[in-house]
């Protein structure tokens, strides 16, 4: 298998982009990723997106965006795995370069959620759940995760505060991220006293809804030095699945798809959780963040509360979690989120993360979830030199 | 790049499957593709679909179907390129095996269109067009293709009859296909006298709306003999794009995405159009079929009418076109259509096509289009022995 490198990335700010359409938003990110990069023509565009059909009346956005960024007749298609679309798109792009089929591939994601009127956005996002066994009965993502959070507190005698503390850390990190949607600090009380969404989840346990686009350029690792002084090795890539409906799982408090994907990615990269300096994880809700941290192997099952109070997830701790601010503060432009995470890890390993920089970061991990853990994509990147 | 083989395929009949849901329909095809096949666990499921979000309120169908066919926690994701989703999904699956990332991969497609009430199906299909430049102004696929058909007749002094003759040939072929949605013969008069949909296109120039699912199992070519006596070599695979909106193209009567993808696929397979014994092409409308036949290199531009009247597209002619009946008679379960075509070509090369069999078929081609030519995926298969 040919080794693959990330040559560059481009990100837009996550916010309500009322004045930028889907194609304009993605082209902003694509232009940034190509800026100053003197490469041959892109062979392909493989792009993650979940909601364009529902909220922008648009499918076939691979071809649409290939045309708009000026790379027609290159190959293009869309990849979808709900909120995990960005990670899935990266896996598809990775295999396309690793195989030798393509040399230069743009991958990434774009999501335009603010165009949805009324409850359209909520319904559209709900389609990541099982339509026949969850959505039809009125379950929403937040209600399912509220049950998990209660269950976690019961089983592990965890405090409500430990979840609030993750939100506080995310906002402290995100306040240093110029592209974050909610770049401000909060306190534990902000979380505890904010509106209840589905008890015990409050507003500040939840990632916000926003628009954004991210693009990454991949090429064969052995040729990357010709095009850039800063590039990153793709050391491990894996995806795994679980039941779409949460109730069918044998252990409600384990994200088995994350467990399996992480195990594969660690083995492929020949590293262990201890080797990871920085991780961007999928904290849709604070409970999702806690479960992810545990199932990625950064802390024993049930010990999240203890470790966050010890500062284990800050730079200098066990692992620096979400220096971008994560989904909670950077924002969660659904189908683009995985591509943001990968760009942010690449940024860290290239030493370009400015105020977010984790000192001496050499190995980083991105974990992107689709649905309530139905799909997970785990990618491990390594500094190239 | 590791050589890849198609080990097996499974197809459902194309029809209005009122009593089978999306997941049930796909699992029917998956079971058929796995029947009698003694392979290790599937590493991944990569599935094409366009309309499930709109018509079944369901996204993340990669994970959903992986669970339903019992291969969780294998990797899974969906690929979408409108009506070209099946071909795009095959390309993604091909690179995933060619790279060495995965050994056993199921690819395919599923579409459930009859669940759409009122105009929902028509609107959903319309999202393959450019939402801002075509759909918003009331253009539909049939109206765009009606303009192309008129333009073709004007530029090349072609008769109306030659398009009807393609429909007649498709129905003659499809009458021999037990899985076809419209398995009956028609005459030129049936086409000419059927209801006008968008002048000059009549009902019998159009592919019907139907449900269906198709699955194919891929593995490394060098290992295929361990698992089956009948397998097929994937000799050439390519995708290409064009503008989504038809009006922006420099030549309205050339499907440039097909031209480019075919050229790449022929080169990769080291064959020319003359070497193709059998082809499944994307005849959404008879005009789309005519343009496809020309742009795949089976006949000179503008000469389609002459050649069809000479019997050039029947077995024994230049190339046997759509022995399955094509989109016109076999049916067009949008995101699954590309996977039907590939299964049907594999069936021909394995000598299992029964009454549809093209004698001595050694090299076959499948061409799958997304939108009005915005994406094309061309795949060339070769008999393995």
XYZ file of C-alpha atoms in Angstrom:
770
model
C 0.000 0.000 0.000
C 1.445 3.376 -1.048
C 2.040 5.778 1.854
C -0.094 8.911 1.755
C 0.570 12.477 2.927
C -1.624 15.454 3.728
C -0.083 18.335 1.800
C -2.361 21.145 2.934
C -5.726 22.087 4.356
C -8.201 24.960 4.129
C -10.944 25.914 6.598
C -13.713 28.482 6.761
C -14.943 29.957 10.015
C -17.841 27.951 11.439
C -20.850 30.244 11.744
C -24.230 31.013 10.227
C -23.094 31.817 6.662
C -26.319 33.426 5.459
C -24.578 35.049 2.502
C -22.560 32.075 1.193
C -24.211 29.187 -0.655
C -23.079 25.571 -0.405
C -20.805 25.823 -3.434
C -19.366 29.193 -2.407
C -18.608 27.969 1.090
C -16.758 24.891 -0.140
C -14.820 26.866 -2.720
C -13.600 29.201 0.071
C -12.059 26.204 1.845
C -10.771 24.654 -1.399
C -9.028 27.893 -2.409
C -7.314 28.132 0.973
C -6.103 24.534 0.715
C -4.652 25.182 -2.758
C -3.163 28.599 -1.974
C 0.572 28.640 -2.734
C 0.531 24.939 -3.570
C 2.165 24.269 -6.925
C 0.816 20.805 -7.724
C -0.328 19.136 -10.971
C -4.087 19.010 -11.630
C -6.254 17.387 -8.968
C -7.306 13.896 -10.077
C -10.364 13.725 -7.868
C -12.629 15.449 -5.373
C -14.204 13.242 -2.695
C -16.429 15.300 -0.430
C -18.427 14.614 2.724
C -21.901 16.055 3.237
C -25.080 14.951 4.970
C -27.899 17.482 4.580
C -27.599 19.188 1.166
C -30.426 17.150 -0.321
C -32.795 18.135 2.490
C -31.700 21.715 3.099
C -30.307 22.944 -0.244
C -32.318 20.737 -2.662
C -28.985 19.585 -4.043
C -27.485 16.173 -4.719
C -24.531 15.201 -6.907
C -22.457 17.836 -5.097
C -19.215 16.043 -6.035
C -19.678 17.135 -9.645
C -21.200 20.490 -8.594
C -18.200 21.430 -6.456
C -15.648 20.019 -8.921
C -17.118 22.393 -11.507
C -17.282 25.362 -9.133
C -13.655 25.031 -8.012
C -12.592 24.548 -11.643
C -11.294 20.970 -11.729
C -13.830 19.433 -14.154
C -13.510 16.784 -15.737
C -11.756 15.237 -12.715
C -13.507 12.366 -10.943
C -15.831 13.440 -8.126
C -18.311 11.911 -5.748
C -19.916 12.504 -2.354
C -19.486 10.277 0.687
C -22.083 10.162 3.460
C -22.010 8.569 6.905
C -24.158 11.168 8.730
C -21.983 13.304 11.084
C -19.116 10.946 10.183
C -19.201 11.930 6.490
C -15.938 13.902 6.695
C -14.036 10.985 8.216
C -15.575 8.518 5.753
C -14.698 10.799 2.850
C -11.102 10.921 4.085
C -10.951 7.110 4.223
C -12.238 6.871 0.633
C -9.733 9.506 -0.523
C -6.942 7.751 1.356
C -7.583 4.411 -0.382
C -7.794 6.163 -3.752
C -4.257 7.574 -3.326
C -2.854 4.531 -1.493
C -4.007 2.304 -4.370
C -2.155 4.330 -7.006
C -5.437 5.094 -8.799
C -5.039 8.826 -8.127
C -2.046 10.992 -7.189
C -3.590 14.294 -6.118
C -6.947 14.185 -4.397
C -8.939 16.850 -2.599
C -11.104 15.553 0.199
C -13.108 17.458 2.766
C -16.642 18.309 3.670
C -19.238 21.034 3.518
C -22.476 21.605 5.392
C -25.013 24.400 5.171
C -27.467 23.993 8.039
C -28.790 27.520 8.526
C -30.766 27.398 5.268
C -33.207 24.989 6.909
C -36.438 26.682 7.931
C -38.609 25.699 10.896
C -37.825 22.199 12.112
C -36.227 21.131 8.808
C -32.674 21.146 10.194
C -33.653 19.095 13.250
C -35.541 16.580 11.108
C -32.689 16.391 8.619
C -30.147 15.715 11.377
C -32.513 13.154 12.899
C -32.165 11.027 9.757
C -28.813 9.839 11.128
C -30.862 7.845 13.654
C -32.835 4.750 12.679
C -35.904 6.127 10.887
C -38.049 3.065 11.585
C -36.929 2.233 15.131
C -36.039 5.631 16.636
C -37.051 8.673 14.581
C -40.580 7.391 13.919
C -41.160 7.131 17.687
C -40.011 10.684 18.358
C -36.514 9.948 19.632
C -34.067 12.726 18.850
C -30.278 12.682 19.226
C -30.408 14.769 22.329
C -33.045 12.569 23.994
C -31.058 9.400 23.237
C -27.886 10.970 24.612
C -29.697 12.246 27.691
C -30.606 8.633 28.507
C -26.971 7.615 28.045
C -25.778 10.441 30.324
C -28.181 9.446 33.097
C -27.180 5.822 32.684
C -23.470 6.718 32.863
C -23.981 8.680 36.100
C -25.897 5.756 37.619
C -23.522 2.999 36.571
C -20.246 4.775 37.358
C -21.440 7.038 40.194
C -20.174 9.963 38.137
C -21.075 13.551 38.984
C -23.088 15.883 36.754
C -20.213 18.355 37.114
C -17.655 16.288 35.203
C -19.667 16.712 31.994
C -19.929 20.449 32.578
C -16.167 20.522 33.062
C -15.636 19.088 29.567
C -17.753 21.914 28.126
C -15.718 24.440 30.136
C -12.445 23.005 28.787
C -13.767 22.999 25.220
C -14.744 26.677 25.462
C -11.398 27.567 27.073
C -9.683 25.943 24.076
C -12.079 27.325 21.489
C -11.606 30.874 22.763
C -8.135 30.675 21.175
C -9.463 29.439 17.801
C -10.134 32.275 15.315
C -12.404 29.972 13.261
C -14.537 28.763 16.183
C -18.285 29.374 16.157
C -18.477 30.007 19.934
C -15.024 31.445 20.781
C -15.657 32.455 24.375
C -15.009 31.030 27.828
C -17.739 29.722 30.105
C -17.908 28.458 33.703
C -19.327 25.281 35.207
C -22.345 27.353 36.273
C -22.948 28.482 32.675
C -23.495 24.842 31.769
C -25.484 23.821 34.837
C -27.788 26.849 34.706
C -28.394 26.922 30.950
C -31.731 25.792 29.490
C -32.561 22.105 29.839
C -32.766 20.468 26.407
C -33.399 16.877 27.512
C -32.735 16.271 31.192
C -29.889 16.083 32.264
C -28.474 17.624 29.035
C -28.521 21.430 29.026
C -27.858 23.843 26.175
C -24.142 24.050 26.980
C -23.726 20.264 26.860
C -24.637 20.435 23.161
C -22.617 21.301 20.064
C -24.151 24.257 18.168
C -25.626 24.113 14.645
C -23.459 25.934 12.100
C -22.216 26.088 8.516
C -18.684 25.325 7.443
C -16.379 23.763 4.899
C -12.977 22.119 5.095
C -10.694 20.820 2.354
C -7.503 18.748 2.481
C -5.112 17.879 -0.345
C -3.609 14.373 -0.336
C -0.731 13.006 -2.400
C 1.704 10.056 -2.312
C 3.971 10.471 0.718
C 7.155 9.924 -1.273
C 6.362 12.857 -3.543
C 5.077 15.278 -0.918
C 8.483 16.942 -0.364
C 8.399 18.238 -3.941
C 5.347 20.348 -3.198
C 5.645 21.480 0.392
C 8.049 21.824 3.299
C 5.183 21.114 5.664
C 3.336 17.871 5.222
C 1.991 15.144 7.425
C 2.034 11.344 7.181
C -1.270 9.476 7.264
C -0.164 6.692 9.603
C -3.424 4.886 10.410
C -6.956 5.002 8.988
C -9.925 2.881 9.989
C -13.706 2.845 10.075
C -16.128 0.645 11.981
C -19.880 0.320 12.547
C -22.427 -0.530 15.231
C -26.228 -0.803 15.256
C -27.919 2.416 14.141
C -30.451 2.258 16.950
C -28.882 2.681 20.371
C -31.262 0.293 22.171
C -29.970 -2.781 20.292
C -26.449 -2.516 21.712
C -25.197 -4.987 24.284
C -23.378 -2.259 26.220
C -24.984 1.180 26.050
C -21.946 2.916 27.531
C -19.384 1.646 25.007
C -19.032 3.136 21.546
C -18.037 -0.179 19.995
C -17.474 1.363 16.561
C -14.916 3.741 18.114
C -13.300 0.902 20.064
C -12.874 -1.233 16.924
C -11.807 1.590 14.606
C -9.297 2.909 17.153
C -7.810 -0.546 17.652
C -7.327 -0.957 13.896
C -5.906 2.541 13.446
C -3.458 2.154 16.353
C -2.230 -1.161 14.938
C -1.869 0.252 11.431
C 0.117 3.238 12.771
C 2.047 0.996 15.189
C 1.255 3.240 18.167
C -0.757 3.014 21.388
C -3.014 5.612 23.028
C 0.013 6.656 25.123
C 1.784 7.870 21.950
C -0.973 10.315 20.998
C -0.004 13.917 21.800
C -3.147 15.607 20.555
C -6.628 14.375 19.612
C -9.684 15.931 18.024
C -12.652 13.892 19.227
C -16.355 13.920 18.413
C -18.078 15.660 21.371
C -21.564 16.207 19.918
C -22.760 16.190 23.524
C -20.525 16.184 26.610
C -21.531 12.545 27.229
C -20.385 11.643 23.673
C -17.049 13.309 24.434
C -16.659 11.360 27.687
C -17.464 7.999 26.051
C -15.140 8.787 23.136
C -12.209 9.639 25.416
C -12.690 6.326 27.214
C -13.194 4.173 24.115
C -10.175 5.683 22.362
C -8.139 4.294 25.271
C -7.174 7.618 26.874
C -8.751 6.646 30.185
C -10.296 3.595 31.835
C -14.034 3.045 31.360
C -15.941 5.003 34.008
C -12.948 7.107 35.077
C -13.574 10.130 32.833
C -14.835 12.260 35.725
C -11.768 11.630 37.843
C -9.337 12.354 35.009
C -10.908 15.566 33.748
C -10.763 17.019 37.259
C -7.026 16.156 37.271
C -6.439 18.141 34.061
C -5.629 14.962 32.112
C -7.075 16.258 28.867
C -5.194 19.548 28.712
C -1.738 20.031 27.138
C 0.812 18.416 29.485
C -1.785 15.875 30.691
C -2.525 12.386 29.336
C -3.465 13.819 25.932
C -4.480 17.275 24.703
C -8.153 16.886 23.770
C -9.688 19.211 21.179
C -7.373 22.239 21.235
C -9.705 23.585 18.497
C -12.556 23.720 20.997
C -14.139 20.579 19.552
C -17.689 20.306 18.291
C -18.819 22.166 21.428
C -16.941 25.430 20.765
C -15.367 25.253 17.283
C -18.764 24.074 16.047
C -20.226 21.042 14.268
C -20.858 21.578 10.547
C -21.988 17.966 10.376
C -20.610 16.509 7.114
C -17.550 18.774 7.341
C -16.692 18.102 11.000
C -14.399 15.135 10.300
C -12.481 17.217 7.776
C -12.105 20.065 10.319
C -10.688 17.607 12.852
C -8.171 16.199 10.359
C -7.145 19.704 9.273
C -6.698 20.768 12.896
C -4.529 17.744 13.687
C -2.444 18.410 10.539
C -2.153 22.059 11.672
C -0.851 20.915 15.078
C 1.703 18.533 13.558
C 2.883 21.223 11.124
C 3.309 23.551 14.116
C 0.928 26.108 12.648
C -1.754 26.127 15.349
C -0.686 29.467 16.835
C -2.393 30.049 20.213
C -3.916 26.523 20.056
C -0.516 24.886 19.531
C 0.242 21.812 21.650
C 4.034 21.911 22.251
C 6.062 19.231 20.414
C 3.024 17.450 18.975
C 4.314 14.549 16.884
C 1.409 12.104 16.690
C -2.240 13.129 16.517
C -5.609 11.405 16.254
C -9.000 12.393 14.841
C -12.201 10.540 15.742
C -15.379 11.266 13.778
C -18.740 9.661 14.627
C -21.845 9.149 12.470
C -25.165 8.878 14.336
C -25.099 7.941 18.027
C -21.984 5.825 17.481
C -23.315 3.827 14.494
C -20.181 4.704 12.508
C -16.738 5.773 13.683
C -13.741 6.815 11.638
C -10.403 7.068 13.426
C -7.341 8.506 11.708
C -3.803 8.822 13.082
C -1.419 11.401 11.627
C 2.303 11.717 12.233
C 4.680 14.669 11.821
C 6.728 13.946 8.689
C 10.116 15.049 10.021
C -2.015 -1.382 -7.827
C -3.438 -4.756 -6.795
C -5.703 -6.365 -9.421
C -9.336 -6.735 -8.349
C -11.968 -9.357 -9.177
C -15.757 -9.490 -8.965
C -16.535 -12.738 -7.160
C -20.303 -12.628 -7.251
C -23.410 -10.490 -7.593
C -26.987 -10.447 -6.334
C -29.983 -8.646 -7.817
C -33.621 -8.133 -6.890
C -36.346 -7.726 -9.466
C -36.928 -4.059 -10.305
C -40.514 -3.180 -9.490
C -42.695 -1.302 -7.012
C -41.661 -3.121 -3.837
C -44.467 -1.856 -1.593
C -43.876 -4.581 0.982
C -40.065 -4.400 1.267
C -38.335 -1.552 3.115
C -34.971 -0.089 2.108
C -33.013 -2.383 4.413
C -35.015 -5.492 3.487
C -34.575 -4.830 -0.218
C -30.811 -4.450 0.071
C -30.476 -7.511 2.250
C -32.284 -9.561 -0.436
C -29.577 -8.606 -2.937
C -26.767 -9.032 -0.388
C -27.921 -12.544 0.517
C -28.017 -13.560 -3.135
C -24.496 -12.229 -3.686
C -23.190 -14.213 -0.695
C -25.123 -17.397 -1.402
C -22.747 -20.363 -1.664
C -19.721 -18.097 -1.356
C -17.347 -19.348 1.310
C -15.284 -16.226 2.008
C -13.818 -14.733 5.193
C -15.751 -11.853 6.816
C -16.512 -8.824 4.664
C -14.157 -5.957 5.540
C -16.427 -3.227 4.247
C -19.756 -2.269 2.694
C -19.731 0.668 0.276
C -23.216 1.347 -1.022
C -24.728 3.729 -3.574
C -28.015 5.512 -2.916
C -29.511 8.865 -3.847
C -32.998 9.355 -2.385
C -33.199 7.589 1.011
C -32.895 10.849 2.936
C -35.805 12.397 1.023
C -38.056 9.367 0.614
C -37.258 7.094 3.592
C -36.103 9.716 6.163
C -32.892 7.713 6.417
C -29.227 8.654 6.210
C -26.149 6.736 7.361
C -27.417 3.730 5.401
C -23.899 2.275 5.189
C -24.029 1.464 8.914
C -27.764 0.629 8.760
C -27.299 -1.976 6.025
C -24.059 -3.349 7.498
C -26.031 -4.070 10.678
C -29.026 -5.525 8.839
C -26.945 -7.932 6.741
C -24.976 -8.902 9.862
C -21.455 -7.635 9.113
C -21.117 -5.047 11.922
C -18.493 -3.808 12.992
C -17.088 -3.764 9.427
C -16.413 -0.375 7.842
C -19.357 1.083 5.919
C -20.299 4.259 4.126
C -22.608 5.531 1.403
C -21.488 7.018 -1.909
C -23.679 9.425 -3.851
C -23.368 10.825 -7.347
C -27.095 11.046 -8.157
C -28.088 8.351 -10.728
C -24.362 7.551 -10.948
C -24.157 6.496 -7.282
C -23.796 2.797 -8.112
C -20.874 3.392 -10.463
C -19.232 5.810 -8.012
C -19.665 3.333 -5.187
C -17.982 0.651 -7.319
C -15.034 2.982 -7.989
C -14.618 3.654 -4.250
C -14.831 -0.072 -3.483
C -12.369 -0.855 -6.267
C -9.725 1.544 -4.864
C -10.271 0.155 -1.360
C -9.391 -3.381 -2.533
C -6.726 -2.287 -5.066
C -4.946 -0.363 -2.293
C -4.678 -3.406 -0.032
C -6.703 -1.626 2.667
C -9.493 -4.207 2.402
C -9.650 -7.741 0.987
C -13.367 -8.532 0.817
C -15.714 -5.676 0.060
C -19.401 -5.612 -0.767
C -20.457 -2.773 -3.027
C -23.781 -2.130 -4.668
C -26.753 0.145 -4.472
C -30.308 0.375 -3.269
C -33.173 2.698 -4.103
C -36.747 2.831 -2.844
C -38.643 5.338 -4.965
C -42.239 4.174 -4.606
C -42.405 5.331 -0.971
C -42.443 8.935 -2.199
C -45.921 10.451 -2.045
C -47.270 13.108 -4.409
C -44.474 14.908 -6.234
C -41.810 13.939 -3.677
C -40.109 11.405 -5.959
C -39.963 13.829 -8.876
C -38.569 16.594 -6.652
C -36.066 14.230 -5.083
C -34.809 13.069 -8.475
C -34.670 16.696 -9.620
C -31.994 17.373 -7.001
C -29.492 15.728 -9.364
C -29.863 18.891 -11.477
C -28.383 22.229 -10.425
C -30.760 23.472 -7.703
C -29.870 27.149 -8.188
C -29.539 27.266 -11.988
C -32.010 24.623 -13.207
C -34.367 23.200 -10.570
C -35.290 26.626 -9.163
C -36.463 27.702 -12.627
C -38.676 24.662 -13.095
C -36.394 22.630 -15.364
C -36.861 18.905 -14.941
C -34.697 16.102 -16.321
C -37.211 15.270 -18.987
C -37.532 18.903 -20.135
C -33.751 19.291 -20.368
C -33.450 16.064 -22.333
C -36.324 17.047 -24.615
C -34.334 20.147 -25.607
C -31.296 17.946 -26.293
C -33.355 15.533 -28.417
C -34.777 18.358 -30.527
C -31.324 19.853 -30.885
C -29.861 16.471 -31.951
C -32.526 16.029 -34.646
C -31.850 19.544 -35.949
C -28.050 19.353 -35.974
C -27.697 15.835 -37.373
C -30.894 15.677 -39.453
C -31.822 12.589 -37.439
C -35.311 11.109 -37.548
C -37.673 10.866 -34.572
C -37.944 7.166 -35.374
C -34.355 6.278 -34.523
C -34.983 7.126 -30.854
C -38.151 5.023 -30.850
C -36.118 2.174 -32.334
C -33.769 2.231 -29.334
C -36.771 1.861 -27.006
C -38.053 -1.036 -29.150
C -34.653 -2.782 -28.947
C -34.480 -2.244 -25.172
C -37.908 -3.794 -24.660
C -37.062 -6.706 -26.992
C -34.000 -7.384 -24.811
C -35.764 -6.754 -21.505
C -38.541 -9.206 -22.401
C -35.896 -11.930 -21.855
C -34.842 -10.574 -18.428
C -36.731 -12.181 -15.513
C -35.752 -9.243 -13.240
C -36.879 -6.477 -15.599
C -39.532 -4.009 -14.491
C -41.146 -3.772 -17.952
C -40.450 -7.211 -19.506
C -42.563 -6.910 -22.643
C -42.026 -6.049 -26.286
C -43.257 -2.840 -27.904
C -43.360 -1.449 -31.431
C -42.176 1.838 -32.904
C -45.823 2.961 -32.838
C -46.082 2.247 -29.093
C -43.369 4.860 -28.540
C -44.598 7.419 -31.064
C -48.238 7.232 -29.923
C -47.636 7.167 -26.163
C -48.333 10.239 -24.032
C -46.107 13.256 -24.593
C -44.049 13.991 -21.485
C -41.971 16.891 -22.817
C -42.120 17.254 -26.595
C -40.591 15.337 -28.415
C -40.066 12.879 -25.533
C -42.988 10.488 -25.014
C -43.667 8.084 -22.170
C -41.862 5.229 -23.930
C -38.693 7.279 -24.397
C -38.356 7.402 -20.588
C -36.993 4.915 -18.068
C -39.632 3.955 -15.479
C -39.449 4.719 -11.732
C -38.868 1.577 -9.675
C -37.286 0.071 -6.573
C -34.324 -2.261 -6.599
C -31.082 -3.356 -5.010
C -27.885 -4.878 -6.316
C -24.798 -6.144 -4.505
C -21.378 -7.254 -5.742
C -18.551 -8.881 -3.811
C -15.001 -7.806 -4.680
C -11.690 -9.399 -3.680
C -8.056 -9.385 -4.791
C -7.842 -10.969 -8.258
C -5.014 -13.304 -7.295
C -7.113 -14.849 -4.531
C -10.404 -15.083 -6.390
C -9.807 -18.652 -7.626
C -9.891 -19.871 -4.005
C -13.495 -18.795 -3.608
C -15.158 -19.273 -6.973
C -14.786 -20.922 -10.353
C -16.581 -17.991 -11.913
C -15.068 -14.584 -11.401
C -14.383 -11.557 -13.496
C -11.402 -9.211 -13.778
C -11.959 -5.492 -13.192
C -9.820 -4.264 -16.086
C -10.580 -0.526 -16.215
C -12.358 1.899 -13.887
C -12.767 5.643 -14.334
C -14.973 8.551 -13.379
C -15.251 12.045 -14.839
C -17.360 15.179 -14.388
C -18.944 17.990 -16.363
C -20.985 21.061 -15.395
C -24.127 20.167 -13.465
C -26.249 22.573 -15.470
C -26.565 21.535 -19.094
C -26.652 25.095 -20.481
C -23.049 25.829 -19.445
C -21.553 23.157 -21.712
C -19.623 24.092 -24.845
C -21.170 21.227 -26.834
C -24.688 20.262 -25.775
C -24.619 17.043 -27.787
C -21.465 15.565 -26.238
C -21.451 13.913 -22.830
C -17.927 15.058 -22.062
C -17.835 13.199 -18.738
C -18.554 9.950 -20.597
C -15.976 10.775 -23.280
C -13.244 11.399 -20.674
C -14.137 8.491 -18.367
C -14.355 6.068 -21.310
C -10.996 7.195 -22.664
C -9.364 6.600 -19.250
C -11.076 3.239 -18.742
C -10.125 1.997 -22.235
C -6.489 2.987 -21.652
C -6.410 1.360 -18.221
C -7.866 -1.869 -19.637
C -5.685 -1.602 -22.786
C -8.665 -2.046 -25.083
C -10.548 0.047 -27.646
C -14.305 0.325 -28.263
C -13.884 -2.388 -30.948
C -12.908 -4.891 -28.246
C -16.137 -4.477 -26.272
C -18.530 -7.389 -26.834
C -21.333 -6.232 -24.578
C -22.191 -2.931 -22.895
C -24.747 -1.794 -20.348
C -25.264 1.919 -20.961
C -27.241 4.622 -19.164
C -30.371 5.207 -21.292
C -32.453 7.322 -18.884
C -34.122 8.717 -22.006
C -33.638 7.414 -25.540
C -31.624 10.572 -26.344
C -29.303 9.808 -23.385
C -28.808 6.311 -24.792
C -27.977 7.662 -28.254
C -25.456 10.204 -26.925
C -23.894 7.562 -24.671
C -23.433 5.071 -27.527
C -21.688 7.774 -29.556
C -19.508 9.131 -26.733
C -18.393 5.651 -25.694
C -16.921 5.349 -29.196
C -19.317 2.718 -30.545
C -20.410 4.958 -33.398
C -19.457 8.298 -34.962
C -21.099 11.420 -33.543
C -24.430 11.985 -35.298
C -24.563 8.493 -36.873
C -26.618 6.772 -34.168
C -29.784 6.742 -36.296
C -28.046 5.091 -39.236
C -26.417 2.406 -37.110
C -29.437 1.403 -35.067
C -31.414 0.805 -38.253
C -28.549 -1.473 -39.414
C -28.869 -3.592 -36.230
C -25.432 -2.465 -35.030
C -26.384 -2.583 -31.347
C -27.733 -6.128 -31.296
C -25.651 -9.269 -30.666
C -23.560 -9.886 -33.775
C -23.467 -6.157 -34.594
C -20.887 -3.537 -33.540
C -21.611 -4.165 -29.852
C -24.501 -5.749 -27.959
C -26.121 -2.825 -26.119
C -28.092 -3.466 -22.930
C -29.052 -7.149 -23.208
C -30.709 -6.580 -19.792
C -33.171 -4.164 -21.382
C -31.314 -1.154 -19.988
C -32.855 1.570 -17.860
C -35.783 1.629 -20.316
C -36.993 -1.937 -19.762
C -34.983 -3.489 -16.878
C -35.746 -0.301 -14.948
C -33.819 2.498 -13.236
C -33.593 2.168 -9.439
C -31.454 5.298 -9.446
C -28.643 4.764 -6.913
C -28.631 1.020 -7.653
C -28.616 1.258 -11.457
C -24.815 1.306 -11.802
C -24.588 -1.812 -9.642
C -27.221 -3.561 -11.801
C -25.206 -2.759 -14.914
C -21.981 -4.110 -13.408
C -23.748 -7.251 -12.183
C -25.286 -7.799 -15.614
C -21.915 -7.441 -17.353
C -20.343 -9.842 -14.837
C -23.248 -12.255 -15.511
C -22.544 -12.069 -19.284
C -18.814 -12.699 -18.837
C -19.510 -15.622 -16.490
C -21.843 -17.053 -19.159
C -24.797 -17.025 -16.775
C -27.112 -14.646 -18.630
C -29.427 -17.380 -19.912
C -31.776 -15.995 -22.585
C -29.959 -12.648 -22.478
C -26.556 -14.258 -23.097
C -24.362 -12.609 -25.729
C -22.363 -15.473 -27.298
C -18.633 -15.548 -26.476
C -18.684 -12.298 -24.499
C -15.124 -11.717 -23.242
C -14.931 -7.973 -22.584
C -17.808 -5.858 -21.293
C -18.417 -2.246 -20.355
C -20.784 -0.476 -17.949
C -21.497 3.247 -18.185
C -23.394 4.958 -15.364
C -24.368 8.642 -15.466
C -25.214 11.060 -12.635
C -27.460 14.003 -13.537
C -27.728 15.030 -17.201
C -24.139 13.926 -17.801
C -22.585 15.817 -14.853
C -20.858 12.607 -13.692
C -19.977 9.475 -15.616
C -18.442 6.263 -14.343
C -17.149 3.788 -16.933
C -15.987 0.322 -15.926
C -14.521 -2.388 -18.152
C -14.693 -6.026 -17.078
C -12.897 -8.994 -18.637
C -13.617 -12.737 -18.499
C -11.044 -14.243 -16.163
C -10.291 -17.393 -18.155
